[in-house]
XYZ file of C-alpha atoms in Angstrom:
733
model
C -60.672 -80.051 3.216
C -58.583 -78.818 0.015
C -56.673 -75.938 1.216
C -56.752 -72.750 -1.058
C -56.123 -68.930 -0.591
C -57.429 -65.693 -1.824
C -54.683 -63.343 -2.191
C -54.647 -59.650 -0.916
C -53.576 -57.098 -3.569
C -50.056 -55.630 -3.005
C -49.966 -52.042 -1.031
C -47.003 -49.781 -1.285
C -47.006 -47.300 1.623
C -44.170 -44.883 1.824
C -43.187 -41.911 4.111
C -42.758 -38.789 2.679
C -39.011 -38.749 3.661
C -38.111 -41.792 1.658
C -37.200 -41.309 -1.899
C -37.595 -44.527 -4.106
C -34.644 -46.772 -5.087
C -33.275 -46.090 -8.481
C -34.800 -47.816 -10.280
C -36.660 -49.749 -7.542
C -38.918 -48.172 -4.871
C -37.842 -48.007 -1.429
C -40.448 -48.617 1.065
C -41.260 -46.762 4.271
C -44.596 -47.032 6.287
C -47.146 -45.173 7.987
C -50.333 -46.666 9.114
C -53.377 -45.330 10.797
C -53.794 -46.724 14.303
C -56.806 -47.094 16.304
C -57.395 -43.852 18.585
C -55.899 -41.538 16.194
C -57.890 -38.465 15.285
C -60.620 -39.386 12.885
C -60.668 -43.115 13.776
C -63.279 -45.063 15.666
C -61.923 -47.310 18.335
C -63.155 -51.170 18.284
C -65.255 -51.552 21.078
C -63.776 -48.284 23.101
C -65.459 -46.406 25.841
C -68.802 -44.810 25.232
C -69.031 -46.547 21.645
C -71.259 -49.633 20.841
C -69.617 -51.174 18.055
C -72.252 -52.497 15.366
C -71.594 -55.697 13.732
C -69.912 -55.154 10.558
C -71.188 -58.625 9.230
C -74.263 -59.381 7.259
C -76.687 -62.048 9.044
C -79.323 -63.957 7.430
C -82.694 -63.740 9.062
C -82.793 -66.362 12.049
C -79.040 -67.219 12.031
C -78.370 -66.150 15.607
C -80.974 -68.857 16.620
C -79.593 -71.720 14.376
C -75.967 -70.587 15.273
C -76.658 -70.765 18.648
C -78.301 -74.242 18.521
C -75.444 -75.598 16.179
C -72.909 -74.075 18.366
C -74.375 -75.488 21.676
C -74.389 -79.133 19.808
C -70.752 -78.785 18.925
C -69.621 -77.715 22.368
C -71.614 -80.786 23.811
C -70.077 -83.229 21.264
C -66.576 -81.774 21.892
C -66.580 -80.046 25.179
C -62.793 -79.651 25.004
C -60.054 -80.252 22.153
C -58.214 -82.499 24.743
C -61.392 -84.371 25.978
C -60.194 -88.040 26.354
C -63.936 -89.207 25.514
C -64.029 -87.866 22.096
C -61.921 -89.072 19.132
C -59.173 -86.607 18.270
C -60.582 -83.754 15.712
C -59.427 -83.345 12.169
C -57.888 -79.678 11.891
C -57.166 -78.621 8.521
C -53.959 -76.684 7.942
C -55.632 -73.287 6.831
C -56.031 -70.019 8.495
C -59.437 -67.925 8.410
C -58.588 -64.452 7.851
C -61.286 -61.728 8.327
C -60.312 -58.679 6.581
C -61.675 -55.158 7.002
C -59.280 -53.426 4.630
C -56.725 -52.137 7.168
C -52.873 -52.281 7.375
C -52.558 -54.983 10.350
C -54.709 -57.708 9.016
C -53.006 -56.674 5.462
C -49.628 -57.157 7.016
C -50.527 -60.885 8.400
C -51.712 -61.785 5.188
C -48.750 -60.674 3.498
C -46.908 -62.652 6.042
C -48.985 -65.777 5.157
C -48.579 -65.258 1.362
C -44.835 -64.795 1.688
C -44.117 -68.141 3.591
C -46.550 -70.016 1.692
C -49.284 -70.556 4.281
C -52.886 -71.059 3.250
C -55.579 -69.132 4.155
C -59.307 -68.160 3.311
C -60.046 -64.311 3.401
C -63.361 -62.913 4.285
C -63.800 -59.662 2.967
C -66.128 -57.704 5.238
C -67.004 -55.330 2.868
C -68.479 -57.782 0.588
C -72.109 -57.805 0.731
C -72.162 -61.369 -0.475
C -69.449 -62.687 1.827
C -70.013 -66.080 3.818
C -71.721 -65.911 7.076
C -69.498 -67.263 10.097
C -71.596 -69.973 11.548
C -71.070 -73.631 12.666
C -71.582 -75.293 9.498
C -69.025 -72.842 7.962
C -66.449 -73.251 10.554
C -66.371 -77.147 11.202
C -68.887 -80.182 12.068
C -69.386 -81.890 15.010
C -69.306 -85.295 13.120
C -67.674 -85.860 9.529
C -69.970 -87.883 7.608
C -67.044 -90.195 6.097
C -64.632 -90.626 9.490
C -67.180 -89.785 12.323
C -64.501 -87.464 13.971
C -65.058 -83.825 14.394
C -63.684 -81.744 11.620
C -62.195 -78.033 12.114
C -62.009 -76.391 8.570
C -59.248 -73.442 10.242
C -56.506 -74.062 12.459
C -56.343 -70.295 13.518
C -58.361 -67.394 13.085
C -57.072 -63.665 12.085
C -59.601 -60.798 12.973
C -59.179 -56.891 12.613
C -60.127 -56.548 16.351
C -61.536 -58.777 18.974
C -65.233 -57.508 18.617
C -65.400 -57.087 14.729
C -68.681 -58.899 14.721
C -70.101 -57.145 17.553
C -70.536 -58.541 21.271
C -72.916 -60.901 21.509
C -73.804 -61.405 17.764
C -74.455 -64.670 16.138
C -71.287 -64.747 14.224
C -69.001 -63.751 17.360
C -71.198 -66.399 19.458
C -70.480 -69.149 16.664
C -66.734 -68.196 16.408
C -66.263 -68.235 20.118
C -67.898 -71.764 20.219
C -65.672 -72.920 17.303
C -62.513 -71.597 19.242
C -63.762 -73.243 22.520
C -64.570 -76.813 21.172
C -61.244 -77.319 18.939
C -58.654 -75.324 20.941
C -58.332 -72.757 18.046
C -56.237 -69.734 18.567
C -57.225 -66.096 17.356
C -55.003 -63.150 16.636
C -56.476 -59.566 17.312
C -54.662 -58.074 14.685
C -54.707 -54.439 15.948
C -56.787 -53.345 19.218
C -56.500 -50.957 22.218
C -56.058 -51.801 25.767
C -58.811 -52.483 27.748
C -60.130 -55.277 30.097
C -61.747 -57.150 27.326
C -58.380 -58.237 25.949
C -56.779 -58.494 29.338
C -55.636 -54.886 30.089
C -56.377 -52.161 32.026
C -57.443 -48.962 30.388
C -54.353 -46.792 29.523
C -55.461 -44.195 32.316
C -54.999 -46.938 34.842
C -51.023 -47.338 34.770
C -50.569 -47.521 30.974
C -50.125 -45.388 28.216
C -50.929 -44.376 24.473
C -49.522 -42.185 21.936
C -47.033 -42.266 18.950
C -44.275 -44.932 19.272
C -41.989 -43.454 16.475
C -38.442 -44.155 18.183
C -39.889 -45.971 20.907
C -37.918 -49.222 22.242
C -40.094 -51.964 23.187
C -38.650 -55.391 24.895
C -39.445 -58.992 24.160
C -40.435 -60.540 27.714
C -39.015 -63.552 29.304
C -42.156 -65.401 28.326
C -42.103 -64.183 24.658
C -38.370 -65.244 24.358
C -39.233 -68.756 25.890
C -42.623 -69.053 23.791
C -43.391 -67.843 20.254
C -40.397 -65.278 19.880
C -37.423 -66.868 21.051
C -35.805 -66.526 17.807
C -35.380 -62.645 19.028
C -32.475 -61.516 21.034
C -32.709 -57.833 21.295
C -35.249 -54.952 21.809
C -37.615 -53.679 18.906
C -37.222 -50.033 17.786
C -40.071 -48.453 16.114
C -39.693 -46.797 12.929
C -39.018 -43.233 13.006
C -38.102 -42.493 9.130
C -39.658 -39.181 8.911
C -39.323 -36.898 11.896
C -42.684 -34.993 12.323
C -44.722 -37.530 10.766
C -46.351 -40.294 12.901
C -45.542 -43.661 11.614
C -46.669 -46.090 14.342
C -49.152 -45.482 17.195
C -50.024 -47.837 20.059
C -51.545 -48.461 23.533
C -49.804 -50.027 26.027
C -51.920 -51.393 29.254
C -50.954 -53.007 32.530
C -51.699 -56.705 32.252
C -54.916 -58.138 34.193
C -55.325 -61.850 35.290
C -55.137 -64.016 31.905
C -53.028 -61.713 29.999
C -49.038 -62.622 29.448
C -47.046 -60.086 27.740
C -44.833 -60.847 25.034
C -43.765 -57.292 24.325
C -43.879 -54.333 26.549
C -43.117 -50.861 26.944
C -41.469 -49.080 30.451
C -44.267 -47.070 31.537
C -44.193 -44.878 34.961
C -41.503 -47.115 36.498
C -43.093 -50.597 35.527
C -44.055 -52.273 32.419
C -47.002 -52.150 30.167
C -48.399 -54.642 27.571
C -48.208 -53.950 23.669
C -48.439 -57.539 22.440
C -49.631 -60.596 24.725
C -51.689 -63.583 24.891
C -55.146 -63.453 26.602
C -56.537 -66.925 27.614
C -60.466 -66.246 28.716
C -63.430 -68.115 28.770
C -61.432 -71.480 27.191
C -60.232 -69.264 24.655
C -56.983 -68.188 23.457
C -56.161 -64.396 21.824
C -52.965 -62.934 20.684
C -53.528 -59.118 21.585
C -51.854 -56.664 19.525
C -52.155 -53.098 20.885
C -50.057 -50.865 18.149
C -50.786 -50.018 14.486
C -48.299 -51.468 11.601
C -48.168 -52.327 8.276
C -46.326 -55.132 6.575
C -43.256 -53.240 6.035
C -42.485 -51.725 9.136
C -39.259 -53.374 11.078
C -41.274 -54.159 14.308
C -43.981 -56.372 12.568
C -41.515 -57.927 10.101
C -39.455 -59.006 13.133
C -42.569 -60.315 14.994
C -44.472 -61.817 12.031
C -42.740 -65.508 12.350
C -43.589 -65.610 15.751
C -47.243 -64.376 15.141
C -47.827 -67.039 12.668
C -46.100 -69.722 14.740
C -48.403 -68.876 17.695
C -51.525 -68.642 15.391
C -50.933 -72.151 14.124
C -49.341 -73.617 17.344
C -45.965 -74.390 15.315
C -47.770 -76.622 12.855
C -48.298 -75.139 9.365
C -47.493 -75.237 5.516
C -45.354 -72.737 4.683
C -41.454 -72.085 5.503
C -39.441 -69.013 6.112
C -35.964 -67.635 6.371
C -34.141 -64.728 6.403
C -31.998 -64.414 3.426
C -29.465 -61.885 2.465
C -26.707 -62.364 -0.468
C -25.028 -59.549 -2.272
C -23.588 -59.601 -5.736
C -20.759 -57.276 -6.736
C -20.968 -56.980 -10.328
C -18.289 -55.961 -12.878
C -15.170 -57.306 -11.435
C -12.103 -56.922 -13.192
C -13.925 -54.358 -15.137
C -13.667 -50.676 -14.829
C -17.056 -48.553 -14.266
C -17.759 -45.075 -15.722
C -17.409 -42.135 -13.502
C -20.275 -39.893 -12.755
C -19.371 -36.169 -14.147
C -20.569 -33.649 -11.240
C -20.052 -30.659 -13.676
C -22.519 -31.891 -16.346
C -24.621 -34.302 -14.122
C -24.162 -37.119 -16.658
C -22.231 -40.438 -17.192
C -19.775 -40.163 -19.881
C -20.161 -42.744 -22.463
C -24.065 -42.641 -21.683
C -26.003 -41.418 -24.864
C -27.319 -38.585 -23.213
C -23.722 -37.602 -22.104
C -22.461 -35.480 -25.168
C -18.644 -34.195 -24.758
C -16.394 -36.488 -26.906
C -12.799 -36.771 -26.083
C -11.075 -35.016 -22.892
C -14.241 -35.360 -20.952
C -12.250 -34.963 -17.768
C -13.220 -38.249 -15.417
C -11.492 -41.423 -15.140
C -12.869 -44.592 -14.652
C -13.187 -46.356 -11.124
C -11.663 -49.850 -10.752
C -10.629 -51.650 -7.615
C -7.100 -51.959 -6.832
C -5.085 -54.984 -4.994
C -5.337 -52.907 -1.731
C -9.136 -52.933 -2.230
C -8.839 -56.396 -2.830
C -7.022 -57.171 0.326
C -9.596 -55.066 2.271
C -12.507 -56.966 0.796
C -11.222 -60.478 1.935
C -10.165 -59.017 5.431
C -13.728 -57.499 5.817
C -15.300 -60.889 4.913
C -13.538 -62.610 7.613
C -14.420 -59.884 10.229
C -18.138 -59.602 9.040
C -18.578 -63.418 8.811
C -20.214 -62.734 5.437
C -19.312 -64.076 1.880
C -19.746 -61.628 -1.062
C -20.315 -63.180 -4.848
C -17.975 -61.701 -7.214
C -19.688 -61.504 -10.624
C -16.693 -61.283 -12.989
C -15.745 -60.270 -16.602
C -12.227 -62.079 -17.243
C -11.945 -60.503 -20.654
C -12.200 -56.844 -19.187
C -9.373 -58.211 -16.907
C -7.173 -59.367 -19.752
C -7.956 -56.027 -21.421
C -6.760 -53.956 -18.550
C -3.482 -55.786 -18.269
C -2.594 -55.333 -22.173
C -3.246 -51.645 -21.784
C -1.257 -51.108 -18.534
C 2.076 -52.897 -19.302
C 0.952 -56.246 -18.828
C 0.628 -56.296 -15.143
C -2.738 -56.259 -12.992
C -2.193 -56.431 -9.440
C -5.942 -56.484 -8.739
C -6.482 -59.666 -10.698
C -3.488 -61.473 -9.281
C -4.938 -60.460 -5.598
C -8.202 -61.991 -6.246
C -7.087 -64.840 -7.953
C -4.713 -65.605 -4.927
C -7.766 -65.136 -2.846
C -10.316 -66.947 -4.985
C -11.384 -69.532 -2.403
C -12.595 -66.688 -0.111
C -15.592 -65.566 -2.260
C -18.017 -67.330 -4.698
C -17.847 -66.672 -8.019
C -20.577 -65.848 -10.948
C -20.163 -65.847 -14.876
C -20.653 -62.118 -15.949
C -19.718 -62.934 -19.749
C -16.212 -62.413 -20.989
C -16.234 -58.475 -21.814
C -19.932 -57.457 -20.615
C -21.229 -56.571 -24.110
C -24.936 -55.519 -24.348
C -26.357 -59.026 -25.541
C -29.762 -57.852 -26.547
C -30.790 -56.188 -29.972
C -27.954 -54.032 -31.747
C -28.224 -50.514 -30.132
C -28.965 -47.786 -32.420
C -27.201 -44.916 -30.245
C -27.790 -41.831 -32.745
C -31.067 -41.121 -30.768
C -31.708 -40.415 -26.897
C -32.976 -42.873 -25.684
C -31.401 -45.665 -28.064
C -33.529 -47.671 -29.999
C -33.303 -51.340 -31.400
C -31.635 -51.091 -35.105
C -33.380 -52.524 -37.818
C -32.143 -54.152 -41.160
C -33.588 -53.245 -44.747
C -36.485 -55.284 -44.247
C -37.496 -53.467 -40.995
C -36.299 -56.506 -38.950
C -34.737 -56.107 -35.759
C -30.902 -57.157 -35.596
C -30.119 -59.206 -32.576
C -26.669 -60.191 -30.943
C -26.330 -63.499 -32.727
C -26.532 -66.957 -30.591
C -22.679 -67.275 -31.491
C -21.491 -64.121 -29.958
C -23.835 -65.107 -26.752
C -22.349 -68.629 -26.362
C -18.871 -67.260 -26.915
C -19.645 -64.711 -24.176
C -20.423 -67.361 -21.802
C -17.913 -70.229 -22.654
C -15.089 -67.872 -22.717
C -15.614 -66.340 -19.581
C -15.966 -69.838 -18.154
C -12.510 -71.114 -19.744
C -11.013 -67.841 -18.484
C -11.928 -68.822 -14.601
C -11.011 -72.544 -14.985
C -7.601 -71.502 -16.478
C -7.256 -69.553 -13.239
C -8.282 -72.282 -10.916
C -11.587 -70.355 -9.786
C -14.612 -72.643 -9.078
C -17.695 -71.490 -10.871
C -20.935 -73.074 -11.140
C -21.683 -72.854 -14.930
C -25.710 -73.117 -13.932
C -25.373 -69.491 -13.053
C -25.167 -66.548 -15.246
C -25.371 -62.475 -15.218
C -25.233 -60.651 -18.529
C -24.014 -57.327 -18.505
C -26.856 -54.976 -17.569
C -29.264 -57.889 -17.452
C -28.828 -57.611 -21.326
C -30.653 -60.613 -23.736
C -33.666 -60.053 -21.401
C -36.538 -57.880 -22.638
C -35.875 -54.119 -21.707
C -38.640 -51.719 -21.948
C -39.510 -49.647 -23.546
C -36.886 -50.310 -26.231
C -36.377 -53.951 -26.551
C -40.061 -55.310 -25.484
C -38.920 -58.846 -26.003
C -35.932 -61.040 -25.126
C -33.205 -61.810 -27.718
C -34.735 -64.917 -29.368
C -31.058 -66.330 -29.396
C -30.773 -66.190 -25.599
C -32.600 -69.304 -24.624
C -30.857 -71.371 -26.759
C -27.243 -70.201 -26.021
C -28.175 -70.473 -22.370
C -29.131 -74.045 -22.921
C -26.164 -75.178 -24.830
C -23.700 -73.794 -21.965
C -25.617 -75.281 -19.338
C -27.133 -72.232 -17.731
C -30.057 -72.758 -15.611
C -30.273 -69.504 -13.700
C -29.634 -66.200 -15.293
C -30.171 -62.730 -13.263
C -32.840 -60.303 -14.139
C -33.546 -56.979 -12.624
C -36.155 -57.118 -9.778
C -37.075 -53.375 -10.189
C -37.944 -54.313 -13.798
C -39.207 -57.755 -13.351
C -40.002 -58.819 -10.131
C -41.345 -62.153 -10.703
C -39.168 -65.220 -11.836
C -39.834 -66.478 -15.370
C -38.630 -69.255 -17.880
C -36.946 -68.393 -20.852
C -37.919 -70.364 -24.004
C -40.584 -72.951 -24.161
C -38.464 -76.116 -23.761
C -38.914 -78.113 -20.898
C -36.031 -77.401 -18.352
C -35.634 -73.949 -19.706
C -33.452 -71.739 -17.782
C -35.486 -69.600 -15.160
C -34.472 -65.712 -14.101
C -33.471 -64.860 -10.689
C -34.681 -61.548 -9.785
C -31.916 -59.327 -8.195
C -32.627 -56.234 -6.092
C -30.885 -53.095 -6.915
C -28.970 -51.363 -4.168
C -28.905 -47.555 -4.392
C -25.053 -47.291 -4.267
C -24.721 -46.415 -7.690
C -22.119 -48.275 -10.076
C -20.762 -44.921 -11.236
C -19.514 -43.013 -8.117
C -16.177 -43.693 -5.829
C -16.696 -41.114 -3.532
C -19.438 -39.991 -0.978
C -19.463 -36.515 -2.583
C -20.193 -37.941 -5.895
C -22.765 -40.437 -4.648
C -24.583 -37.543 -3.048
C -24.395 -35.411 -5.966
C -25.922 -37.671 -8.262
C -28.661 -38.715 -5.490
C -29.449 -35.177 -5.372
C -29.676 -34.749 -9.331
C -32.219 -37.474 -9.303
C -33.950 -36.880 -6.006
C -34.438 -33.170 -6.020
C -36.695 -30.791 -7.777
C -35.544 -28.408 -10.754
C -36.002 -25.581 -8.458
C -33.328 -27.090 -6.329
C -31.092 -27.856 -8.838
C -32.355 -31.355 -9.723
C -33.257 -33.137 -13.244
C -36.928 -33.005 -11.906
C -37.108 -36.807 -12.525
C -38.834 -36.860 -8.884
C -41.456 -34.152 -10.199
C -42.285 -36.020 -13.362
C -42.217 -39.786 -12.175
C -44.420 -40.511 -9.248
C -42.470 -43.702 -8.233
C -39.144 -41.758 -7.400
C -39.751 -39.201 -4.271
C -38.304 -35.551 -4.093
C -36.236 -34.707 -1.215
C -37.599 -31.737 0.509
C -33.899 -30.172 0.067
C -30.780 -31.223 -1.322
C -28.595 -33.368 0.891
C -25.170 -31.936 2.208
C -22.216 -32.940 0.111
C -20.003 -33.624 3.281
C -22.832 -35.566 5.120
C -25.621 -36.657 3.047
C -24.282 -39.783 2.238
C -23.434 -41.230 5.818
C -26.450 -39.565 7.668
C -29.403 -40.010 4.894
C -28.420 -42.472 2.208
C -26.597 -45.321 4.146
C -29.312 -45.837 6.741
C -32.045 -45.561 4.047
C -30.235 -48.251 2.140
C -29.683 -50.325 5.051
C -33.363 -50.166 5.785
C -34.524 -51.243 2.510
C -32.174 -54.137 2.377
C -33.107 -55.319 5.776
C -36.729 -55.140 4.814
C -36.218 -57.686 2.238
C -34.128 -59.645 4.622
C -36.865 -59.770 7.221
C -39.587 -60.519 4.186
C -38.278 -64.149 3.610
C -36.904 -62.867 0.418
C -34.323 -64.871 -1.449
C -33.687 -62.586 -3.897
C -30.143 -61.424 -4.238
C -28.988 -57.766 -3.871
C -26.606 -56.393 -6.562
C -23.935 -53.461 -6.286
C -20.672 -53.015 -8.538
C -17.049 -53.376 -7.713
C -16.703 -49.648 -7.972
C -18.736 -49.568 -4.379
C -15.573 -51.530 -3.165
C -13.046 -49.225 -4.475
C -11.991 -45.828 -3.666
C -13.963 -44.785 -0.590
C -15.371 -48.305 -0.343
C -18.863 -46.994 -0.182
C -20.514 -50.386 -0.015
C -19.036 -51.476 3.476
C -20.855 -48.800 5.808
C -24.139 -50.317 4.156
C -23.673 -53.902 4.809
C -22.053 -53.218 8.353
C -25.458 -51.613 9.185
C -27.710 -54.296 7.875
C -25.535 -57.008 9.584
C -25.229 -55.057 12.717
C -28.949 -54.510 13.020
C -29.778 -58.006 11.950
C -27.434 -59.658 14.480
C -28.678 -57.189 17.456
C -32.261 -58.408 16.856
C -32.137 -61.939 16.136
C -30.671 -65.042 18.316
C -28.438 -67.350 16.907
C -30.952 -69.742 16.332
C -32.192 -67.598 13.417
C -28.828 -67.468 11.323
C -28.769 -65.298 8.035
C -29.163 -67.633 5.027
C -26.715 -66.479 2.428
C -28.106 -68.493 -0.632
C -26.180 -69.024 -4.082
C -27.863 -67.815 -7.221
C -28.826 -71.474 -7.896
C -30.521 -71.852 -4.837
C -32.314 -68.529 -4.629
C -33.753 -69.679 -8.099
C -34.593 -72.995 -6.940
C -36.424 -71.246 -3.972
C -38.617 -69.221 -6.085
C -39.417 -71.971 -8.467
C -40.700 -74.253 -5.569
C -42.866 -71.128 -4.428
C -44.157 -70.560 -7.684
C -45.257 -74.113 -7.988
C -46.806 -74.411 -4.623
C -48.841 -71.123 -4.873
C -50.178 -72.467 -8.371
C -51.341 -75.692 -6.537
C -52.759 -73.771 -3.731
C -54.760 -71.549 -5.984
C -55.754 -74.329 -7.914
C -57.094 -76.165 -4.585
C -54.991 -79.044 -5.183
C -53.371 -79.290 -1.823
C -54.988 -81.183 1.095
C -53.529 -81.013 4.650
C -54.594 -81.912 8.107
C -53.743 -82.866 11.603
C -55.471 -85.543 13.735
C -53.818 -85.330 16.998
C -50.125 -85.906 16.776
C -50.364 -86.894 13.254
C -50.030 -84.380 10.407
C -50.922 -85.467 6.701
C -49.968 -83.457 3.707
C -51.014 -84.391 -0.028
C -49.853 -82.044 -2.921
C -49.792 -82.673 -6.776
C -47.117 -85.125 -8.167
C -43.979 -83.026 -8.498
C -44.929 -80.320 -6.199
C -43.013 -80.085 -3.037
C -44.872 -78.775 -0.006
C -43.217 -76.397 2.608
C -43.892 -77.649 6.176
C -43.044 -76.251 9.355
C -43.236 -78.154 12.948
C -41.936 -78.150 16.061
C -38.674 -79.713 17.344
C -38.681 -83.459 17.762
C -41.413 -83.963 14.838
C -40.484 -87.128 12.418
C -41.338 -88.085 9.072
C -42.690 -91.588 8.711
C -40.864 -93.287 5.645
C -41.583 -96.589 3.980
C -39.391 -98.160 6.790
C -39.200 -96.520 9.882
C -39.043 -92.728 10.582
C -36.553 -90.050 10.706
C -36.043 -86.585 11.808
C -38.193 -84.054 9.819
C -36.560 -81.059 8.196
C -33.860 -78.364 9.231
C -34.069 -76.495 12.238
C -34.700 -72.702 12.440
C -35.728 -70.238 14.520
C -36.949 -72.760 17.157
C -38.734 -74.742 14.583
C -38.031 -77.384 11.989
C -38.959 -77.018 8.373
C -38.357 -78.323 4.729
C -39.705 -78.509 1.142
C -40.852 -82.155 1.158
C -42.786 -84.669 -1.089
C -43.768 -88.018 -0.810
C -41.147 -90.876 -0.760
C -41.653 -93.437 -4.056
C -44.891 -95.719 -3.345
C -46.192 -92.839 -0.911
C -49.146 -91.045 -1.815
C -48.916 -88.474 1.028
C -46.392 -87.012 3.535
C -47.056 -88.138 6.981
C -45.346 -86.556 10.063
C -45.480 -87.356 13.865
C -45.175 -84.689 16.101
C -43.647 -84.557 19.410
C -46.079 -85.575 22.271
C -44.662 -83.363 24.904
């Protein structure tokens, strides 16, 4: 069948403790769990869960008859007398609007796995019966046909025990060997666990440590190395709630808690009545770290390791303004000299922030010890200007050029000018200047090209290797900047084309989606970058904390009041202490935010500024925290992927084309026995994940499929010339 998916609307959970990024929102999470006050347990003691589905008259009898026929035709997915069924590579998601199903749906969306979502609140939704789920004999091929390779339910009894839909679903799962995920339930014998009062536990999980079991590490969660610590971002606020139960026969624990000298399961596989369920007995949402760490394994378990979609853990860091000085925050006036809203003129009392040769040596040494490479986003002309103003010498440039091979380099224009409209700074905020006819005045194409070209030539003269297809303009200028400049500089696309630029950076907090610039085929595309809230205009922890308090505290607490006026910016309950606020609050918060991007299959780069590597070198504690937390959690089979800007851009472009093909219903993918067939529109690469040992069929012979990551193999793939589809042969073991 044609695979398509219906997207869930995005959610933006948050904890009261977590202020927003500047300008992008930092995300925390808090989700109600089954068993919290005011909630109703699905199938809990003393309750009789009513079916939430709508059924047609006589549906139960018809479903049971059809299910019996299906079970007779295919008594087992492994039956040797029946032809191997066709199983479409699509997931069925039954959604009650809760955070757990929403989290799994977000994982499917983010990795490119097609699914069909059934909204339980829709009175016109389809009824799950045998005809909806599959057929005993395809009218064309004669083989059995399963329309869904896996099923996600809010909990195990969502349709009601013994209901027609529940009966049909169970018959389908038995007949075709289809796995089911119970997204969030409670510990009870119906899911293979003892009640919590029989050697189990229930309560708030904030800060608790759960262990991946030996079975989990040898199974779907083998990419995890260490324990999972549940989020505790807001002390005093319950963020996670769960039930841990003692396993009964048929239940294999993958994640458990220490309880009373023993272990109790939080997540495991329950095999019963010829069916397999992955049972999750804690609450979560898409942004919480335990789920993000487990999400890959949940999808692999659900799809038996064979699915459309591909996922990696990406993390790259761009350091902007290299060779240029950055203005410094004035802690007395709560503004940055040089900005239009910071009056004062001459003698303002602050000095710019710029790396030294010692900072450059430290950066090179840190990279080696951390096993991580930074992208230096450079302004060669600013370095030349600094040299001319300081007696013709610049030890910083000399050191970085000497170490040039240790970094990756990205063109940031020669002198970092604003490349959009000509700014009229006589008003606050600035506006675009206009000519006598009222037309907007723009930076010319000649100046745009010169800024790009001159910076490339400067690097070439220094022996620095730069990919000319990559560009970051100063302040992402030239691109539309709301509200003052609602359109791109009309000269930008042409200047990019004539200089061979294919990928230009944008600010993810303003434009999270990639887009093309200009109507021409092959036009440059944006690469959104995440801003890291270690500000460009601070060199010390005290300065950082002062500006952070100004943004994130109320007027009554001495702040700007921005957090009161703008709901996207959270107010702190009290100002952070100047001496400890950065280390104790800002560093862990920014590390959490960056790690959430990393665990979300997000290839977008993060960006900081050279000032963050200068003076007190504020960036390193954040990076050390991110890298340390990641490496403590993940096994070597899931290494960090550090994409270049062009690679991040290409990944986003492939995803956009893939999502469009799925949404248009133009993808066909299915499995018959050990053979997987994938068909997509011409020019669209398909993301595919399969087990180790999978072979791709070529025109002549076969070859190993994909590249290894986290225990599976995956790739973006398309048919070879003269082929109409991609065909994979799975390992027979």
